[in-house]
Short mmCIF file of C-alpha atoms and ligand atoms in Angstrom, two decimals:
data_model
loop_
_atom_site.label_atom_id
_atom_site.label_comp_id
_atom_site.label_asym_id
_atom_site.label_seq_id
_atom_site.Cartn_x
_atom_site.Cartn_y
_atom_site.Cartn_z
CA MET A 1 0.00 0.00 0.00
CA GLU A 2 1.21 3.45 -0.92
CA ARG A 3 -0.18 6.97 -0.49
CA THR A 4 -0.03 9.89 -2.89
CA LEU A 5 -1.36 13.44 -3.05
CA SER A 6 -3.57 14.53 -5.89
CA ILE A 7 -5.13 17.92 -6.60
CA VAL A 8 -7.96 18.83 -8.92
CA LYS A 9 -6.61 22.23 -9.95
CA PRO A 10 -8.72 25.42 -10.26
CA ASP A 11 -9.46 24.69 -13.94
CA GLY A 12 -10.79 21.23 -13.07
CA VAL A 13 -12.99 22.60 -10.28
CA LYS A 14 -14.35 25.28 -12.67
CA LYS A 15 -15.09 22.61 -15.27
CA ASN A 16 -17.10 20.71 -12.62
CA ILE A 17 -15.10 17.48 -13.05
CA ILE A 18 -13.98 16.75 -9.48
CA GLY A 19 -16.25 13.69 -9.56
CA GLU A 20 -15.00 12.56 -12.97
CA VAL A 21 -11.39 12.66 -11.75
CA ILE A 22 -12.21 10.81 -8.53
CA LYS A 23 -14.23 8.23 -10.49
CA ARG A 24 -11.20 7.43 -12.64
CA PHE A 25 -9.06 6.99 -9.53
CA GLU A 26 -11.63 4.79 -7.77
CA LYS A 27 -12.24 2.66 -10.87
CA ASN A 28 -8.52 1.93 -10.95
CA GLY A 29 -8.27 0.56 -7.45
CA LEU A 30 -7.36 3.75 -5.60
CA LYS A 31 -9.14 4.72 -2.40
CA VAL A 32 -9.79 8.31 -1.33
CA VAL A 33 -8.54 8.46 2.27
CA GLY A 34 -8.37 12.28 2.60
CA LEU A 35 -10.42 14.93 0.80
CA LYS A 36 -11.13 18.66 1.08
CA LEU A 37 -11.59 21.88 -0.86
CA ALA A 38 -9.26 24.81 -0.31
CA ASN A 39 -8.44 28.13 -1.93
CA LEU A 40 -4.65 28.30 -1.69
CA SER A 41 -2.99 31.61 -0.96
CA LYS A 42 -0.21 32.64 -3.34
CA LYS A 43 2.26 31.85 -0.55
CA GLU A 44 0.81 28.38 0.01
CA ALA A 45 1.05 27.66 -3.72
CA GLU A 46 4.64 28.91 -3.75
CA GLY A 47 5.55 26.64 -0.84
CA PHE A 48 3.91 23.66 -2.49
CA TYR A 49 5.76 24.21 -5.76
CA ALA A 50 9.03 25.40 -4.16
CA VAL A 51 10.94 22.81 -6.20
CA HIS A 52 10.02 24.82 -9.33
CA LYS A 53 11.02 28.21 -7.86
CA SER A 54 13.67 28.94 -10.48
CA ARG A 55 11.52 27.92 -13.47
CA PRO A 56 10.24 30.64 -15.82
CA PHE A 57 6.65 29.47 -15.30
CA PHE A 58 6.76 29.65 -11.46
CA GLU A 59 4.98 33.03 -11.10
CA SER A 60 2.26 32.12 -13.54
CA LEU A 61 1.82 28.60 -12.09
CA THR A 62 1.47 29.78 -8.49
CA GLY A 63 -0.91 32.54 -9.61
CA PHE A 64 -3.01 29.96 -11.41
CA MET A 65 -2.97 27.53 -8.47
CA SER A 66 -4.22 30.24 -6.11
CA SER A 67 -6.83 31.61 -8.55
CA GLY A 68 -9.76 29.57 -7.20
CA PRO A 69 -10.70 26.57 -5.12
CA VAL A 70 -8.93 23.25 -5.57
CA ALA A 71 -9.84 19.73 -4.43
CA LEU A 72 -7.06 18.20 -2.37
CA MET A 73 -7.00 14.46 -1.87
CA VAL A 74 -4.90 11.68 -0.45
CA LEU A 75 -5.19 8.42 -2.37
CA SER A 76 -4.15 5.02 -1.13
CA GLY A 77 -3.51 1.80 -3.03
CA ASP A 78 -1.03 -0.57 -4.56
CA ASN A 79 1.49 1.46 -6.55
CA ALA A 80 -0.66 4.55 -5.98
CA ILE A 81 1.96 7.09 -7.08
CA LYS A 82 2.55 5.57 -10.51
CA LYS A 83 -1.11 4.69 -10.99
CA VAL A 84 -2.16 8.31 -10.51
CA ARG A 85 0.63 9.57 -12.78
CA ASP A 86 -0.47 7.12 -15.50
CA LEU A 87 -4.13 8.17 -15.21
CA MET A 88 -3.13 11.88 -15.36
CA GLY A 89 -1.09 11.66 -18.56
CA ALA A 90 1.81 13.85 -19.66
CA THR A 91 2.18 17.39 -18.28
CA ASP A 92 1.43 18.91 -21.69
CA PRO A 93 -1.97 17.65 -22.84
CA LYS A 94 -0.67 17.71 -26.43
CA ASN A 95 1.66 14.87 -25.43
CA ALA A 96 -0.78 13.02 -23.18
CA ALA A 97 -1.90 9.54 -24.16
CA PRO A 98 -5.51 8.95 -25.23
CA GLY A 99 -7.82 8.17 -22.33
CA THR A 100 -5.80 10.10 -19.76
CA ILE A 101 -7.34 12.88 -17.68
CA ARG A 102 -5.14 15.56 -19.20
CA LYS A 103 -5.76 14.40 -22.77
CA ASP A 104 -9.50 14.38 -22.19
CA PHE A 105 -9.88 17.66 -20.26
CA ALA A 106 -6.78 19.90 -20.13
CA ASP A 107 -6.52 23.17 -22.07
CA SER A 108 -2.79 23.86 -21.78
CA ILE A 109 0.51 22.77 -20.25
CA GLU A 110 -0.27 25.02 -17.26
CA ALA A 111 -4.01 24.52 -16.91
CA ASN A 112 -3.77 20.75 -16.92
CA ILE A 113 -6.55 19.81 -14.47
CA VAL A 114 -4.72 17.56 -12.07
CA HIS A 115 -1.63 17.14 -9.90
CA GLY A 116 -0.09 13.91 -8.62
CA SER A 117 3.02 13.37 -6.51
CA ASP A 118 5.88 12.21 -8.73
CA GLY A 119 7.66 9.91 -6.26
CA PRO A 120 7.78 8.65 -2.66
CA ASP A 121 9.86 11.60 -1.42
CA THR A 122 7.52 14.09 -3.06
CA ALA A 123 4.44 12.34 -1.63
CA ALA A 124 6.06 12.41 1.83
CA PHE A 125 6.40 16.20 1.52
CA GLU A 126 3.11 16.93 -0.20
CA ILE A 127 0.65 14.89 1.91
CA PRO A 128 1.52 16.55 5.26
CA TYR A 129 1.71 19.94 3.50
CA PHE A 130 -2.11 19.80 3.32
CA PHE A 131 -3.32 17.00 5.65
CA ASN A 132 -2.66 16.21 9.26
CA ALA A 133 -2.88 12.63 10.56
CA LEU A 134 -6.44 13.14 11.88
CA GLU A 135 -7.66 14.05 8.38
CA ILE A 136 -6.56 10.76 6.78
CA PHE A 137 -8.80 7.71 7.15
CA GLU A 138 -7.72 4.21 6.27
P1 IDP B 201 3.64 17.51 -13.50
O1 IDP B 201 2.46 18.24 -12.91
O2 IDP B 201 3.26 16.70 -14.69
O3 IDP B 201 4.43 16.74 -12.47
P2 IDP B 201 5.80 19.47 -13.42
O4 IDP B 201 6.93 19.50 -14.37
O5 IDP B 201 6.06 19.00 -12.03
O6 IDP B 201 4.62 18.64 -14.10
O7 IDP B 201 5.20 20.96 -13.38
C1 IDP B 201 4.28 21.32 -12.38
C2 IDP B 201 3.16 22.09 -13.01
O8 IDP B 201 3.68 23.31 -13.55
C3 IDP B 201 2.50 21.41 -14.21
O9 IDP B 201 1.51 20.47 -13.86
C4 IDP B 201 1.91 22.59 -14.94
O10 IDP B 201 0.71 23.05 -14.33
C5 IDP B 201 2.98 23.64 -14.74
N1 IDP B 201 3.97 23.65 -15.85
C6 IDP B 201 4.93 22.73 -16.12
N2 IDP B 201 5.67 23.07 -17.20
C7 IDP B 201 5.15 24.25 -17.62
C8 IDP B 201 5.47 25.13 -18.72
O11 IDP B 201 6.38 24.90 -19.51
N3 IDP B 201 4.70 26.25 -18.84
C9 IDP B 201 3.67 26.56 -17.98
N4 IDP B 201 3.34 25.76 -16.94
C10 IDP B 201 4.06 24.61 -16.77
MG1 MG B 202 5.49 17.42 -10.83
#
């Protein structure tokens, strides 16, 4: 069993597809063990994406991520990190495989609907960034 953090980004919440994203996770053997809505401050978004601080898209990305409510979730399952990444598809929807969330719903490389931790170390940082132990149920 493994845990990962996923986010339905502001574009996904605006498109009313929180349920669609969760359905794809659940259908693929993942269990939602933590779930809430939040409107991140710019600072919270900057802290979350600190690893990208020196990238040219950092300002725009953190502005986008704090532009409206997001759905934060902790998912649990066998190989959860890779499973979520596979269901998301490539960062740029133009390169995403057919049937992936980003291919089906994303408008751009920035507004790409969904986040998923990219490895065990990242998940170990990202889950407690948003959830305390009492907010995770499994
Ligand atoms: P990932 O979300 O597929 O792991 P990362 O490279 O970790 O992709 O980038 C984090 C987020 O930053 C992406 O999901 C996307 O929203 C945004 N992003 C990545 N590359 C670019 C870019 O070249 N231009 C604008 N935004 C980008
Ligand atoms: Mg990433």
